[in-house]
Amino acid sequence: MAALVWGRCFPRAWLCRRAGPGCGRHYRAALCAVLQQPLTIEEVAPRPLGPHEVRVDVHFCGVNFADILVCRGQYQEKPQLPFTPGMEFSGTVLETGTDVSTVKEGDRVLGKSDFHGMAEECITDQKALWQIPEKIPLREAAVLPVSYGTAILALEHRAHTQPGETVLVTAAAGATGLAAIDVATNVLQAKVIAAAGSDEKCKLAVQRGAQFSVNYSQSSLKEAVRKLVGSGGVNVVIDTVGGDIFLEALGRSLSSALQYCQQGRIQPHVGAVFKLEEVNDAFLHVMQRKSTGKVLLSLK
């Protein structure tokens, strides 16, 4: 029902201007002014930077299910209205605060934020930014923070996955699922069983590196896995269907993700790209489970 209501009202976000102090230039941002209602695109006046803050010209922003939940008031974090969603982004540095030492104007950066990335400009603390190596395009970089940060944190730092071990990945055609397949197969040299809800999604998971796939809408996942691996079971299970993603736990994984991407060991998969004014369509695309891989907003 929620997806239908979201889709009926304002299929394209509408534009208005939010008054700000002073005059001069404005930038566009997706704003959630009322919970459980479509977002609007508003022209916002930029605010001054704090000493440790950085202003980023956003090129791409990831669309995550957490963004949808927070706009419906169903996420553990509840920003004060109105707010701009968006947890991960890539772009170039426009301006730095007086005490910033990690990046400079013009640097290409990858960032994670507390829900304010779906805008043409984003302000964040310097600690939440990573420089992007030249070989990595901004589009692919925007896929890394949540999806690959989660996959690396789970498979390397928590499960300590070893070569030859078997990893079961649920919701395998989603952004985090495909990232887990990529990391497990191409970095850790593990075998992957991909579980997804359609034959098309299972096919994509196998194309991206999984050795086996199970369509859990047609058969018992438990029985299918038992037939593949026997009574011994799998070594690691990555369940991307349930559970909240805590961005603060992903920081140490992003350096590894950037390194693997630069080396060509992982290949981030972008399933769809929407324009900023199509943000409600992007949300609906994710809510209706039409997405595979990462869904992005393009700000350029």
Short mmCIF file of C-alpha atoms in Angstrom, two decimals:
data_model
loop_
_atom_site.label_atom_id
_atom_site.label_comp_id
_atom_site.label_asym_id
_atom_site.label_seq_id
_atom_site.Cartn_x
_atom_site.Cartn_y
_atom_site.Cartn_z
CA MET A 1 0.00 0.00 0.00
CA ALA A 2 2.77 2.44 0.89
CA ALA A 3 4.40 1.92 -2.51
CA LEU A 4 1.11 2.56 -4.30
CA VAL A 5 0.44 5.77 -2.37
CA TRP A 6 4.00 6.97 -3.04
CA GLY A 7 3.60 6.26 -6.73
CA ARG A 8 0.22 7.97 -7.19
CA CYS A 9 1.23 11.30 -5.69
CA PHE A 10 3.74 13.52 -7.51
CA PRO A 11 5.52 10.92 -9.68
CA ARG A 12 8.05 13.67 -10.36
CA ALA A 13 9.28 15.83 -7.50
CA TRP A 14 8.10 19.42 -7.81
CA LEU A 15 10.26 22.49 -7.44
CA CYS A 16 9.95 25.42 -5.06
CA ARG A 17 12.32 27.77 -3.24
CA ARG A 18 13.08 27.61 0.46
CA ALA A 19 13.96 30.97 1.88
CA GLY A 20 17.38 31.30 3.47
CA PRO A 21 19.43 34.03 5.09
CA GLY A 22 20.84 36.57 2.70
CA CYS A 23 20.71 36.29 -1.06
CA GLY A 24 22.83 34.93 -3.87
CA ARG A 25 23.22 31.48 -5.30
CA HIS A 26 21.06 28.50 -4.35
CA TYR A 27 21.40 24.78 -4.96
CA ARG A 28 18.76 22.10 -5.46
CA ALA A 29 18.05 19.49 -2.82
CA ALA A 30 15.49 16.73 -2.30
CA LEU A 31 13.57 17.54 0.87
CA CYS A 32 11.33 15.45 3.07
CA ALA A 33 8.98 18.01 4.60
CA VAL A 34 6.20 15.60 5.63
CA LEU A 35 6.75 11.95 6.54
CA GLN A 36 5.22 9.31 4.26
CA GLN A 37 4.73 11.86 1.47
CA PRO A 38 6.65 12.29 -1.80
CA LEU A 39 9.80 14.39 -1.65
CA THR A 40 10.03 17.84 -3.17
CA ILE A 41 12.96 19.47 -4.96
CA GLU A 42 13.72 22.82 -3.39
CA GLU A 43 16.31 25.53 -4.00
CA VAL A 44 18.27 25.94 -0.81
CA ALA A 45 20.62 28.71 0.27
CA PRO A 46 24.04 27.36 1.32
CA ARG A 47 25.13 27.79 4.93
CA PRO A 48 28.64 28.71 6.13
CA LEU A 49 31.15 25.95 6.84
CA GLY A 50 32.36 24.98 10.28
CA PRO A 51 36.13 24.71 10.90
CA HIS A 52 36.28 20.95 10.19
CA GLU A 53 33.62 20.81 7.48
CA VAL A 54 33.87 20.38 3.72
CA ARG A 55 31.45 21.51 1.01
CA VAL A 56 31.16 18.94 -1.78
CA ASP A 57 29.77 19.35 -5.29
CA VAL A 58 27.76 16.12 -5.42
CA HIS A 59 27.81 14.14 -8.67
CA PHE A 60 26.14 10.89 -7.58
CA CYS A 61 24.21 9.81 -4.50
CA GLY A 62 23.21 6.26 -3.63
CA VAL A 63 19.58 5.35 -3.00
CA ASN A 64 19.26 2.96 -0.06
CA PHE A 65 16.25 1.39 1.59
CA ALA A 66 17.22 3.25 4.75
CA ASP A 67 16.53 6.51 2.89
CA ILE A 68 12.99 5.33 2.21
CA LEU A 69 12.50 4.20 5.80
CA VAL A 70 13.71 7.49 7.28
CA CYS A 71 11.32 9.40 4.99
CA ARG A 72 8.50 7.24 6.34
CA GLY A 73 9.53 7.73 9.97
CA GLN A 74 10.43 4.04 10.31
CA TYR A 75 14.21 4.26 10.71
CA GLN A 76 16.08 4.28 14.03
CA GLU A 77 17.36 7.77 13.25
CA LYS A 78 14.66 10.44 13.03
CA PRO A 79 16.04 13.70 11.60
CA GLN A 80 14.17 16.92 12.31
CA LEU A 81 11.85 17.93 9.48
CA PRO A 82 12.50 19.12 6.87
CA PHE A 83 15.59 17.10 5.95
CA THR A 84 17.43 15.78 2.91
CA PRO A 85 17.95 12.00 2.69
CA GLY A 86 21.03 10.37 1.19
CA MET A 87 23.66 8.34 3.06
CA GLU A 88 26.47 8.05 0.50
CA PHE A 89 27.74 10.23 -2.33
CA SER A 90 30.64 11.07 -4.61
CA GLY A 91 31.75 14.41 -5.98
CA THR A 92 34.42 17.11 -5.88
CA VAL A 93 35.44 19.45 -3.09
CA LEU A 94 34.14 23.00 -3.49
CA GLU A 95 35.31 24.56 -0.24
CA THR A 96 37.00 23.58 3.01
CA GLY A 97 36.75 24.86 6.57
CA THR A 98 39.64 26.66 8.23
CA ASP A 99 40.92 23.56 10.07
CA VAL A 100 40.49 20.98 7.29
CA SER A 101 43.75 19.23 6.40
CA THR A 102 42.71 15.97 4.70
CA VAL A 103 41.29 17.29 1.41
CA LYS A 104 41.49 20.45 -0.70
CA GLU A 105 39.42 22.24 -3.31
CA GLY A 106 39.07 20.18 -6.49
CA ASP A 107 39.74 16.78 -4.89
CA ARG A 108 37.46 13.94 -5.97
CA VAL A 109 35.93 12.43 -2.85
CA LEU A 110 33.68 9.67 -1.62
CA GLY A 111 31.54 10.46 1.40
CA LYS A 112 29.05 9.08 3.89
CA SER A 113 26.58 11.31 5.63
CA ASP A 114 23.73 11.35 8.11
CA PHE A 115 20.98 11.83 5.55
CA HIS A 116 21.83 14.91 3.51
CA GLY A 117 23.46 13.58 0.35
CA MET A 118 20.57 13.97 -2.15
CA ALA A 119 21.47 17.52 -3.09
CA GLU A 120 23.68 19.33 -5.55
CA GLU A 121 25.87 20.34 -2.60
CA CYS A 122 26.56 18.53 0.62
CA ILE A 123 28.40 19.62 3.77
CA THR A 124 30.07 16.94 5.87
CA ASP A 125 32.91 16.55 8.35
CA GLN A 126 36.35 15.90 6.85
CA LYS A 127 36.46 12.56 8.73
CA ALA A 128 33.57 11.29 6.59
CA LEU A 129 35.42 11.79 3.28
CA TRP A 130 37.89 9.62 1.35
CA GLN A 131 39.85 10.69 -1.71
CA ILE A 132 39.00 8.72 -4.84
CA PRO A 133 41.92 7.33 -6.89
CA GLU A 134 42.07 8.61 -10.47
CA LYS A 135 41.23 5.22 -12.00
CA ILE A 136 37.84 5.02 -10.28
CA PRO A 137 34.94 6.90 -11.92
CA LEU A 138 32.71 8.97 -9.64
CA ARG A 139 29.69 6.84 -10.57
CA GLU A 140 31.29 3.59 -9.41
CA ALA A 141 32.73 5.27 -6.32
CA ALA A 142 29.23 6.19 -5.14
CA VAL A 143 28.37 2.48 -4.93
CA LEU A 144 31.11 1.69 -2.40
CA PRO A 145 30.25 3.10 1.07
CA VAL A 146 27.14 1.17 2.13
CA SER A 147 27.20 -1.89 -0.15
CA TYR A 148 30.91 -2.69 -0.30
CA GLY A 149 31.61 -1.27 3.13
CA THR A 150 29.05 -3.71 4.54
CA ALA A 151 30.31 -6.65 2.47
CA ILE A 152 33.97 -6.14 3.41
CA LEU A 153 33.13 -5.55 7.07
CA ALA A 154 31.06 -8.74 7.22
CA LEU A 155 33.21 -11.08 5.13
CA GLU A 156 36.73 -9.92 6.04
CA HIS A 157 36.56 -8.34 9.47
CA ARG A 158 33.76 -10.36 11.08
CA ALA A 159 33.55 -13.77 9.37
CA HIS A 160 37.26 -13.93 8.39
CA THR A 161 36.24 -15.79 5.25
CA GLN A 162 38.96 -18.10 3.91
CA PRO A 163 39.71 -19.24 0.33
CA GLY A 164 37.60 -22.22 -0.67
CA GLU A 165 34.93 -21.65 1.97
CA THR A 166 31.27 -21.50 0.94
CA VAL A 167 29.30 -18.28 1.44
CA LEU A 168 25.51 -18.10 1.19
CA VAL A 169 24.23 -14.65 0.14
CA THR A 170 20.52 -13.82 0.39
CA ALA A 171 18.87 -11.03 -1.62
CA ALA A 172 21.83 -11.66 -3.87
CA ALA A 173 20.82 -9.34 -6.73
CA GLY A 174 20.57 -6.28 -4.50
CA ALA A 175 23.36 -3.76 -4.08
CA THR A 176 24.83 -5.34 -0.94
CA GLY A 177 24.19 -8.85 -2.20
CA LEU A 178 26.11 -8.28 -5.44
CA ALA A 179 28.88 -6.55 -3.48
CA ALA A 180 29.14 -9.57 -1.18
CA ILE A 181 29.37 -11.88 -4.20
CA ASP A 182 32.04 -9.67 -5.74
CA VAL A 183 34.18 -9.50 -2.60
CA ALA A 184 33.75 -13.18 -1.67
CA THR A 185 34.56 -14.45 -5.16
CA ASN A 186 37.17 -12.04 -6.50
CA VAL A 187 38.97 -10.88 -3.35
CA LEU A 188 38.60 -13.74 -0.86
CA GLN A 189 38.47 -16.62 -3.39
CA ALA A 190 35.44 -18.19 -1.72
CA LYS A 191 32.57 -20.10 -3.35
CA VAL A 192 29.18 -18.38 -3.36
CA ILE A 193 25.63 -19.68 -3.32
CA ALA A 194 23.34 -16.83 -4.33
CA ALA A 195 19.73 -16.80 -3.17
CA ALA A 196 17.25 -14.47 -4.85
CA GLY A 197 13.54 -14.20 -5.53
CA SER A 198 13.41 -14.63 -9.30
CA ASP A 199 15.17 -16.52 -12.09
CA GLU A 200 16.30 -13.22 -13.62
CA LYS A 201 17.96 -12.12 -10.39
CA CYS A 202 19.57 -15.54 -9.93
CA LYS A 203 20.98 -15.30 -13.45
CA LEU A 204 22.49 -11.88 -12.70
CA ALA A 205 24.07 -13.19 -9.49
CA VAL A 206 25.73 -16.03 -11.38
CA GLN A 207 26.91 -13.61 -14.07
CA ARG A 208 28.51 -11.53 -11.32
CA GLY A 209 30.46 -14.48 -9.91
CA ALA A 210 28.25 -16.81 -7.85
CA GLN A 211 28.91 -20.50 -8.45
CA PHE A 212 25.34 -21.58 -7.66
CA SER A 213 21.96 -19.88 -7.33
CA VAL A 214 18.68 -20.68 -5.62
CA ASN A 215 15.32 -19.09 -6.43
CA TYR A 216 13.73 -19.09 -2.98
CA SER A 217 10.32 -18.12 -4.38
CA GLN A 218 10.08 -21.52 -6.05
CA SER A 219 11.75 -23.91 -3.60
CA SER A 220 12.88 -24.27 0.00
CA LEU A 221 16.15 -22.42 0.51
CA LYS A 222 17.18 -24.82 3.27
CA GLU A 223 16.61 -27.91 1.14
CA ALA A 224 18.23 -26.40 -1.97
CA VAL A 225 21.37 -25.44 -0.02
CA ARG A 226 21.52 -28.90 1.57
CA LYS A 227 21.50 -30.50 -1.88
CA LEU A 228 24.38 -28.27 -2.97
CA VAL A 229 26.68 -28.59 0.05
CA GLY A 230 25.44 -31.62 1.98
CA SER A 231 24.78 -31.88 5.71
CA GLY A 232 27.92 -29.88 6.58
CA GLY A 233 26.24 -26.64 5.51
CA VAL A 234 27.90 -23.41 4.48
CA ASN A 235 30.73 -21.57 6.25
CA VAL A 236 29.31 -18.04 6.13
CA VAL A 237 25.83 -16.60 5.63
CA ILE A 238 25.36 -12.98 4.53
CA ASP A 239 21.72 -12.10 5.16
CA THR A 240 21.01 -8.81 3.38
CA VAL A 241 17.24 -9.13 3.75
CA GLY A 242 17.01 -8.12 7.42
CA GLY A 243 18.99 -5.91 9.76
CA ASP A 244 19.94 -2.22 9.84
CA ILE A 245 23.11 -0.84 8.33
CA PHE A 246 25.15 1.30 10.73
CA LEU A 247 27.32 3.66 8.72
CA GLU A 248 29.65 4.43 11.58
CA ALA A 249 30.81 0.80 11.56
CA LEU A 250 31.80 0.91 7.89
CA GLY A 251 34.55 3.51 7.94
CA ARG A 252 37.51 1.17 8.16
CA SER A 253 36.20 -0.91 5.25
CA LEU A 254 36.08 1.95 2.73
CA SER A 255 39.83 2.23 2.29
CA SER A 256 39.89 -1.46 1.38
CA ALA A 257 36.96 -1.01 -1.01
CA LEU A 258 38.71 1.86 -2.82
CA GLN A 259 41.92 -0.17 -3.03
CA TYR A 260 40.17 -3.25 -4.44
CA CYS A 261 38.29 -1.11 -6.95
CA GLN A 262 41.46 0.66 -8.08
CA GLN A 263 43.16 -2.72 -8.53
CA GLY A 264 40.25 -4.01 -10.61
CA ARG A 265 39.51 -6.81 -8.14
CA ILE A 266 35.92 -5.68 -7.63
CA GLN A 267 33.45 -4.33 -10.19
CA PRO A 268 30.63 -2.25 -8.64
CA HIS A 269 27.32 -2.84 -10.39
CA VAL A 270 24.99 0.11 -11.05
CA GLY A 271 21.48 -1.12 -11.81
CA ALA A 272 19.75 2.19 -12.53
CA VAL A 273 20.46 5.92 -12.53
CA PHE A 274 17.75 8.55 -11.95
CA LYS A 275 17.91 12.35 -12.09
CA LEU A 276 17.40 14.34 -8.89
CA GLU A 277 13.88 15.36 -9.95
CA GLU A 278 13.09 11.67 -10.39
CA VAL A 279 13.89 10.85 -6.75
CA ASN A 280 10.36 9.61 -6.05
CA ASP A 281 10.58 7.27 -9.05
CA ALA A 282 13.89 5.99 -7.68
CA PHE A 283 12.30 5.31 -4.29
CA LEU A 284 9.38 3.49 -5.94
CA HIS A 285 11.82 1.46 -8.06
CA VAL A 286 13.51 0.21 -4.87
CA MET A 287 10.25 -0.30 -2.94
CA GLN A 288 8.76 -2.44 -5.71
CA ARG A 289 11.91 -4.60 -5.73
CA LYS A 290 12.65 -3.81 -9.35
CA SER A 291 16.22 -2.81 -8.58
CA THR A 292 19.34 -4.89 -9.08
CA GLY A 293 22.68 -3.64 -7.84
CA LYS A 294 22.95 -0.04 -6.71
CA VAL A 295 20.39 2.62 -7.65
CA LEU A 296 21.94 6.09 -7.98
CA LEU A 297 20.77 9.66 -8.32
CA SER A 298 22.74 11.76 -10.81
CA LEU A 299 23.10 15.40 -9.81
CA LYS A 300 24.74 16.43 -13.09
#
